[in-house]
Structures are given as C-alpha cells and as structure tokens.
Amino acid sequence: AQTVTQSQPEMSVQEAETVTLSCTYDTSESDYYLFWYKQPPSRQMILVIRQEAYKQQNATENRFSVNFQKAAKSFSLKISDSQLGDAAMYFCAFGAQKLVFGQGTRLTINP
Amino acid sequence: EAGVAQSPRYKIIEKRQSVAFWCNPISGHATLYWYQQILGQGPKLLIQFQNNGVVDDSQLPKDRFSAERLKGVDSTLKIQPAKLEDSAVYLCASTLSGPFSYEQYFGPGTRLTVT
C-alpha cells in the first residue's frame, strides 16, 4: 500500500521569503504521479503543481517548484516570494491507481 | 467552464439519521470520486466511478454508506445510519478520463456534523 508522509504539521514564513514543505512517500510502483494541492479555508482543493515520476526534470509553476528525488522517494515543494494569499493547508498526494494524500501542512504567511 | 458542484454545503444531523450528498461533475468528465476528509487529515478516497460503473470502493463502509452515479453524470452519496465518527467534509472530484489521469478537479465539499 502506498503511504504519504508530511512531517511538518505547521510552517510559517515571512512575506516575500522562501519556504520549503517536505513530503516523502512509499511505493513499489514505477509509474506514478505526484501532486501538491492547496486547500484554503473555503475547503476547495486546488492543484498547485504536478510531477510525472518518469520525468527527471523538476516541475515549476511560476513561484512554485518541486525537488523530486525518486530514489529517496522525496517530493518537496518550494514557494518563492511568499504572498499572503499562499496561506492555506498544503497536501502532498501520490497517484498511481488512485490518489493517496498526506496529512497536510498548515502554512502561515507573516506580513 | 463551470466547476464541480456539490450540495448541501453544510448539514447537521443526529446519530442514526440518514443523509445524502449530491455532486455534479464538470461536463464531459467521465471519472468521479468521493472523498472523506476528517478534520486535521488529508482526504481519503471512498469510491471512484468510471462513467456509471464502480472502479474502486474498497474503502467505502458498505454497511452504512452507499453511492450511485446514474447515467454517468450526477452522483449521490448516502449515509444510513450516521455515526458520530462520520463527521467530516465530503469532497467530490472529477477528471476528464480515467481511471486515473492528470488533474482532479474538486468541488467545495459538504461539511457534515453528526451530533
């Protein structure tokens, strides 16, 4: 069974600074996807970034980038130039036959 | 493009009562998912439909939970009878084609409180 672990229940960062959220996973699958989702207080899950496991190049979406280490089964999210609107719960998710989510990291942005 | 619609947004019931949630996925999306998100946890998949057929319901408590997707479009999730531990947010999501591909689009969820 696949498992996803987010070891940081809460993180905080000063506005305009950079923060990294950690995620590790366990699987025997060779073909899969990894995702970071954002969930603001409105509860709507929003896709932040996606990584295909077969791609060696790390995915980047504007201020969001990942550090994907397949051998270490690690998938961290880096948010650059943090903005107040980035405050939310962030969930790492592993996807092969279905999506398996981590426990989440609550990110606070300090003005 | 309209997003995934869910209703109601909030529901409060007493234990042993029944409740139903409704989901309308994005038009043309063949795959539909129901998740349960208990406070402080990540979403957990309850059931996955491909058109109107069930792909995965291994984590659905079938003694009290049921779901259907008539005509491969709208879906309803029912709990009967409800227990206190069913208090959670129930999220519906859909994807263009499946059983698994790319981005899942989520609805706003239904927050259920069982007293």
Tab-separated table of C-alpha atoms in Angstrom:
chain	number	residue	atom	x	y	z
A	1	ALA	CA	0.000	0.000	0.000
A	2	GLN	CA	1.121	3.494	-0.766
A	3	THR	CA	1.703	5.951	2.059
A	4	VAL	CA	2.445	9.665	2.029
A	5	THR	CA	4.108	11.417	4.961
A	6	GLN	CA	4.246	15.142	5.600
A	7	SER	CA	6.409	15.611	8.674
A	8	GLN	CA	5.681	19.313	9.199
A	9	PRO	CA	2.175	19.868	10.633
A	10	GLU	CA	2.720	23.650	10.570
A	11	MET	CA	5.098	26.052	8.892
A	12	SER	CA	5.341	29.825	8.891
A	13	VAL	CA	7.272	32.253	6.725
A	14	GLN	CA	7.662	35.974	6.351
A	15	GLU	CA	6.007	37.547	3.355
A	16	ALA	CA	8.347	37.665	0.322
A	17	GLU	CA	10.614	34.947	1.712
A	18	THR	CA	11.031	31.342	0.572
A	19	VAL	CA	9.642	28.265	2.300
A	20	THR	CA	10.009	24.545	1.611
A	21	LEU	CA	7.396	21.937	2.530
A	22	SER	CA	8.527	18.329	2.871
A	23	CYS	CA	6.891	15.156	1.637
A	24	THR	CA	8.025	11.546	1.478
A	25	TYR	CA	6.159	8.569	0.081
A	26	ASP	CA	6.424	4.834	-0.043
A	27	THR	CA	5.501	2.728	-3.051
A	28	SER	CA	6.564	-0.207	-5.161
A	29	GLU	CA	5.053	1.322	-8.286
A	30	SER	CA	7.382	2.518	-11.015
A	31	ASP	CA	4.915	4.691	-12.913
A	32	TYR	CA	3.064	7.315	-10.924
A	33	TYR	CA	2.347	10.999	-10.457
A	34	LEU	CA	2.983	13.295	-7.511
A	35	PHE	CA	0.937	16.364	-6.697
A	36	TRP	CA	0.806	19.290	-4.329
A	37	TYR	CA	-2.687	20.577	-3.578
A	38	LYS	CA	-3.613	23.753	-1.730
A	39	GLN	CA	-6.725	23.908	0.458
A	40	PRO	CA	-7.694	27.379	1.706
A	41	PRO	CA	-10.373	27.862	4.411
A	42	SER	CA	-13.015	27.694	1.673
A	43	ARG	CA	-12.161	23.943	1.526
A	44	GLN	CA	-11.725	23.952	-2.278
A	45	MET	CA	-8.733	21.767	-3.183
A	46	ILE	CA	-6.641	23.493	-5.827
A	47	LEU	CA	-3.834	21.832	-7.772
A	48	VAL	CA	-0.563	23.704	-7.270
A	49	ILE	CA	1.895	21.547	-9.186
A	50	ARG	CA	2.244	18.078	-10.719
A	51	GLN	CA	5.267	15.843	-11.350
A	52	GLU	CA	5.397	12.739	-13.520
A	53	ALA	CA	7.685	10.134	-11.975
A	54	TYR	CA	9.320	9.269	-15.300
A	55	LYS	CA	10.487	12.852	-15.790
A	56	GLN	CA	13.831	13.725	-14.269
A	57	GLN	CA	13.298	17.450	-14.630
A	58	ASN	CA	11.681	19.090	-11.625
A	59	ALA	CA	8.327	20.734	-12.293
A	60	THR	CA	7.965	24.505	-11.957
A	61	GLU	CA	4.865	26.713	-11.950
A	62	ASN	CA	5.680	30.393	-11.500
A	63	ARG	CA	6.714	30.816	-7.829
A	64	PHE	CA	6.186	27.119	-7.065
A	65	SER	CA	8.782	24.439	-7.749
A	66	VAL	CA	9.470	20.929	-6.583
A	67	ASN	CA	12.552	18.949	-5.669
A	68	PHE	CA	11.777	15.399	-6.781
A	69	GLN	CA	14.213	12.752	-5.593
A	70	LYS	CA	12.847	9.463	-6.934
A	71	ALA	CA	15.407	7.174	-5.299
A	72	ALA	CA	14.836	8.797	-1.926
A	73	LYS	CA	11.061	8.928	-2.537
A	74	SER	CA	11.041	12.575	-1.609
A	75	PHE	CA	8.919	15.341	-3.151
A	76	SER	CA	9.302	18.767	-1.541
A	77	LEU	CA	7.550	21.983	-2.545
A	78	LYS	CA	9.367	25.308	-2.614
A	79	ILE	CA	7.376	28.522	-2.584
A	80	SER	CA	9.393	31.596	-3.536
A	81	ASP	CA	8.428	35.200	-2.800
A	82	SER	CA	5.662	34.067	-0.422
A	83	GLN	CA	2.427	36.039	-0.608
A	84	LEU	CA	-0.387	36.427	1.912
A	85	GLY	CA	-2.656	34.511	-0.453
A	86	ASP	CA	-0.415	31.460	-0.163
A	87	ALA	CA	-1.651	30.850	3.380
A	88	ALA	CA	-3.522	27.511	3.378
A	89	MET	CA	-3.245	23.791	4.077
A	90	TYR	CA	-0.932	22.087	1.606
A	91	PHE	CA	-1.366	18.418	0.813
A	92	CYS	CA	1.115	16.183	-0.937
A	93	ALA	CA	-0.530	13.389	-2.917
A	94	PHE	CA	0.709	10.243	-4.640
A	95	GLY	CA	-1.171	8.958	-7.659
A	96	ALA	CA	-0.994	5.559	-9.345
A	97	GLN	CA	-4.301	3.682	-9.300
A	98	LYS	CA	-5.796	6.335	-7.030
A	99	LEU	CA	-4.771	9.433	-5.119
A	100	VAL	CA	-3.330	8.976	-1.634
A	101	PHE	CA	-2.935	12.162	0.393
A	102	GLY	CA	-0.604	13.107	3.211
A	103	GLN	CA	-1.790	14.625	6.476
A	104	GLY	CA	-1.152	18.169	5.322
A	105	THR	CA	0.991	21.134	6.353
A	106	ARG	CA	-0.617	24.360	7.517
A	107	LEU	CA	1.295	27.294	6.043
A	108	THR	CA	1.058	30.711	7.681
A	109	ILE	CA	2.396	33.842	5.984
A	110	ASN	CA	3.504	36.606	8.344
A	111	PRO	CA	3.180	40.155	6.954
B	1	GLU	CA	-16.297	26.350	-17.568
B	2	ALA	CA	-18.418	25.518	-14.532
B	3	GLY	CA	-16.670	23.672	-11.750
B	4	VAL	CA	-17.708	20.659	-9.706
B	5	ALA	CA	-20.926	21.454	-7.859
B	6	GLN	CA	-21.886	19.959	-4.513
B	7	SER	CA	-24.866	20.376	-2.230
B	8	PRO	CA	-25.625	20.991	0.501
B	9	ARG	CA	-22.588	22.926	1.771
B	10	TYR	CA	-23.409	22.158	5.394
B	11	LYS	CA	-25.517	19.516	7.121
B	12	ILE	CA	-26.148	18.800	10.784
B	13	ILE	CA	-27.904	15.579	11.753
B	14	GLU	CA	-28.304	13.394	14.791
B	15	LYS	CA	-26.677	9.977	15.012
B	16	ARG	CA	-28.705	7.156	13.471
B	17	GLN	CA	-30.329	9.555	11.000
B	18	SER	CA	-29.710	9.332	7.277
B	19	VAL	CA	-28.205	11.942	4.960
B	20	ALA	CA	-27.484	12.310	1.257
B	21	PHE	CA	-24.998	14.429	-0.629
B	22	TRP	CA	-25.168	15.393	-4.278
B	23	CYS	CA	-22.391	16.041	-6.789
B	24	ASN	CA	-22.487	17.332	-10.353
B	25	PRO	CA	-19.083	16.925	-12.032
B	26	ILE	CA	-17.612	19.090	-14.758
B	27	SER	CA	-19.388	18.447	-18.049
B	28	GLY	CA	-17.747	15.645	-20.001
B	29	HIS	CA	-15.730	14.291	-17.082
B	30	ALA	CA	-16.034	10.512	-17.108
B	31	THR	CA	-14.443	9.780	-13.747
B	32	LEU	CA	-15.958	10.861	-10.442
B	33	TYR	CA	-14.569	10.455	-6.936
B	34	TRP	CA	-15.975	10.814	-3.431
B	35	TYR	CA	-13.525	11.564	-0.614
B	36	GLN	CA	-13.955	11.795	3.136
B	37	GLN	CA	-11.810	14.391	4.898
B	38	ILE	CA	-11.817	14.184	8.682
B	39	LEU	CA	-10.683	17.342	10.464
B	40	GLY	CA	-6.888	17.563	10.551
B	41	GLN	CA	-6.361	14.820	7.965
B	42	GLY	CA	-5.959	14.545	4.232
B	43	PRO	CA	-8.818	13.347	2.032
B	44	LYS	CA	-9.417	9.603	1.871
B	45	LEU	CA	-10.962	8.036	-1.220
B	46	LEU	CA	-14.323	6.405	-0.572
B	47	ILE	CA	-15.419	5.460	-4.066
B	48	GLN	CA	-14.422	6.018	-7.694
B	49	PHE	CA	-16.757	5.817	-10.687
B	50	GLN	CA	-15.829	5.495	-14.344
B	51	ASN	CA	-18.954	6.660	-16.174
B	52	ASN	CA	-21.670	4.846	-14.177
B	53	GLY	CA	-19.545	1.862	-13.136
B	54	VAL	CA	-17.642	1.476	-9.856
B	55	VAL	CA	-13.860	1.257	-10.254
B	56	ASP	CA	-12.827	1.253	-6.583
B	57	ASP	CA	-14.965	1.145	-3.451
B	58	SER	CA	-12.531	-0.718	-1.243
B	59	GLN	CA	-12.599	1.966	1.475
B	60	LEU	CA	-16.348	2.566	1.452
B	61	PRO	CA	-18.031	1.325	4.667
B	62	LYS	CA	-20.690	-0.555	2.787
B	63	ASP	CA	-22.766	-1.386	5.846
B	64	ARG	CA	-23.800	2.272	6.093
B	65	PHE	CA	-22.507	4.119	3.031
B	66	SER	CA	-23.842	3.811	-0.491
B	67	ALA	CA	-23.225	5.748	-3.684
B	68	GLU	CA	-24.603	5.775	-7.168
B	69	ARG	CA	-23.962	7.564	-10.410
B	70	LEU	CA	-26.978	7.214	-12.634
B	71	LYS	CA	-26.454	7.887	-16.352
B	72	GLY	CA	-22.767	8.557	-15.722
B	73	VAL	CA	-23.269	12.198	-14.726
B	74	ASP	CA	-24.564	13.258	-11.289
B	75	SER	CA	-23.773	11.227	-8.214
B	76	THR	CA	-25.238	10.858	-4.741
B	77	LEU	CA	-23.532	9.586	-1.596
B	78	LYS	CA	-25.749	8.357	1.228
B	79	ILE	CA	-25.073	7.510	4.844
B	80	GLN	CA	-27.636	5.446	6.739
B	81	PRO	CA	-27.494	5.335	9.715
B	82	ALA	CA	-24.950	8.026	10.552
B	83	LYS	CA	-22.452	7.672	13.378
B	84	LEU	CA	-20.552	10.351	15.280
B	85	GLU	CA	-17.308	9.369	13.511
B	86	ASP	CA	-18.871	10.228	10.145
B	87	SER	CA	-18.463	13.927	10.967
B	88	ALA	CA	-16.213	15.166	8.184
B	89	VAL	CA	-16.064	17.095	4.938
B	90	TYR	CA	-17.182	15.054	1.939
B	91	LEU	CA	-15.429	16.105	-1.238
B	92	CYS	CA	-16.409	15.248	-4.766
B	93	ALA	CA	-13.882	15.399	-7.604
B	94	SER	CA	-13.861	14.610	-11.312
B	95	THR	CA	-11.387	14.053	-14.124
B	96	LEU	CA	-11.728	14.124	-17.883
B	97	SER	CA	-10.881	10.473	-18.419
B	98	GLY	CA	-9.695	7.728	-16.220
B	99	PRO	CA	-9.463	5.587	-14.284
B	100	PHE	CA	-6.567	7.808	-13.370
B	101	SER	CA	-5.113	10.752	-15.203
B	102	TYR	CA	-3.772	14.149	-14.542
B	103	GLU	CA	-5.652	16.715	-12.512
B	104	GLN	CA	-8.641	16.001	-10.347
B	105	TYR	CA	-10.996	18.964	-10.061
B	106	PHE	CA	-12.572	19.251	-6.634
B	107	GLY	CA	-15.887	20.656	-5.510
B	108	PRO	CA	-16.289	22.882	-2.430
B	109	GLY	CA	-17.309	19.942	-0.241
B	110	THR	CA	-20.123	19.269	2.194
B	111	ARG	CA	-19.357	19.654	5.884
B	112	LEU	CA	-21.307	17.037	7.857
B	113	THR	CA	-21.724	17.285	11.613
B	114	VAL	CA	-23.254	14.304	13.410
B	115	THR	CA	-24.432	15.054	16.961
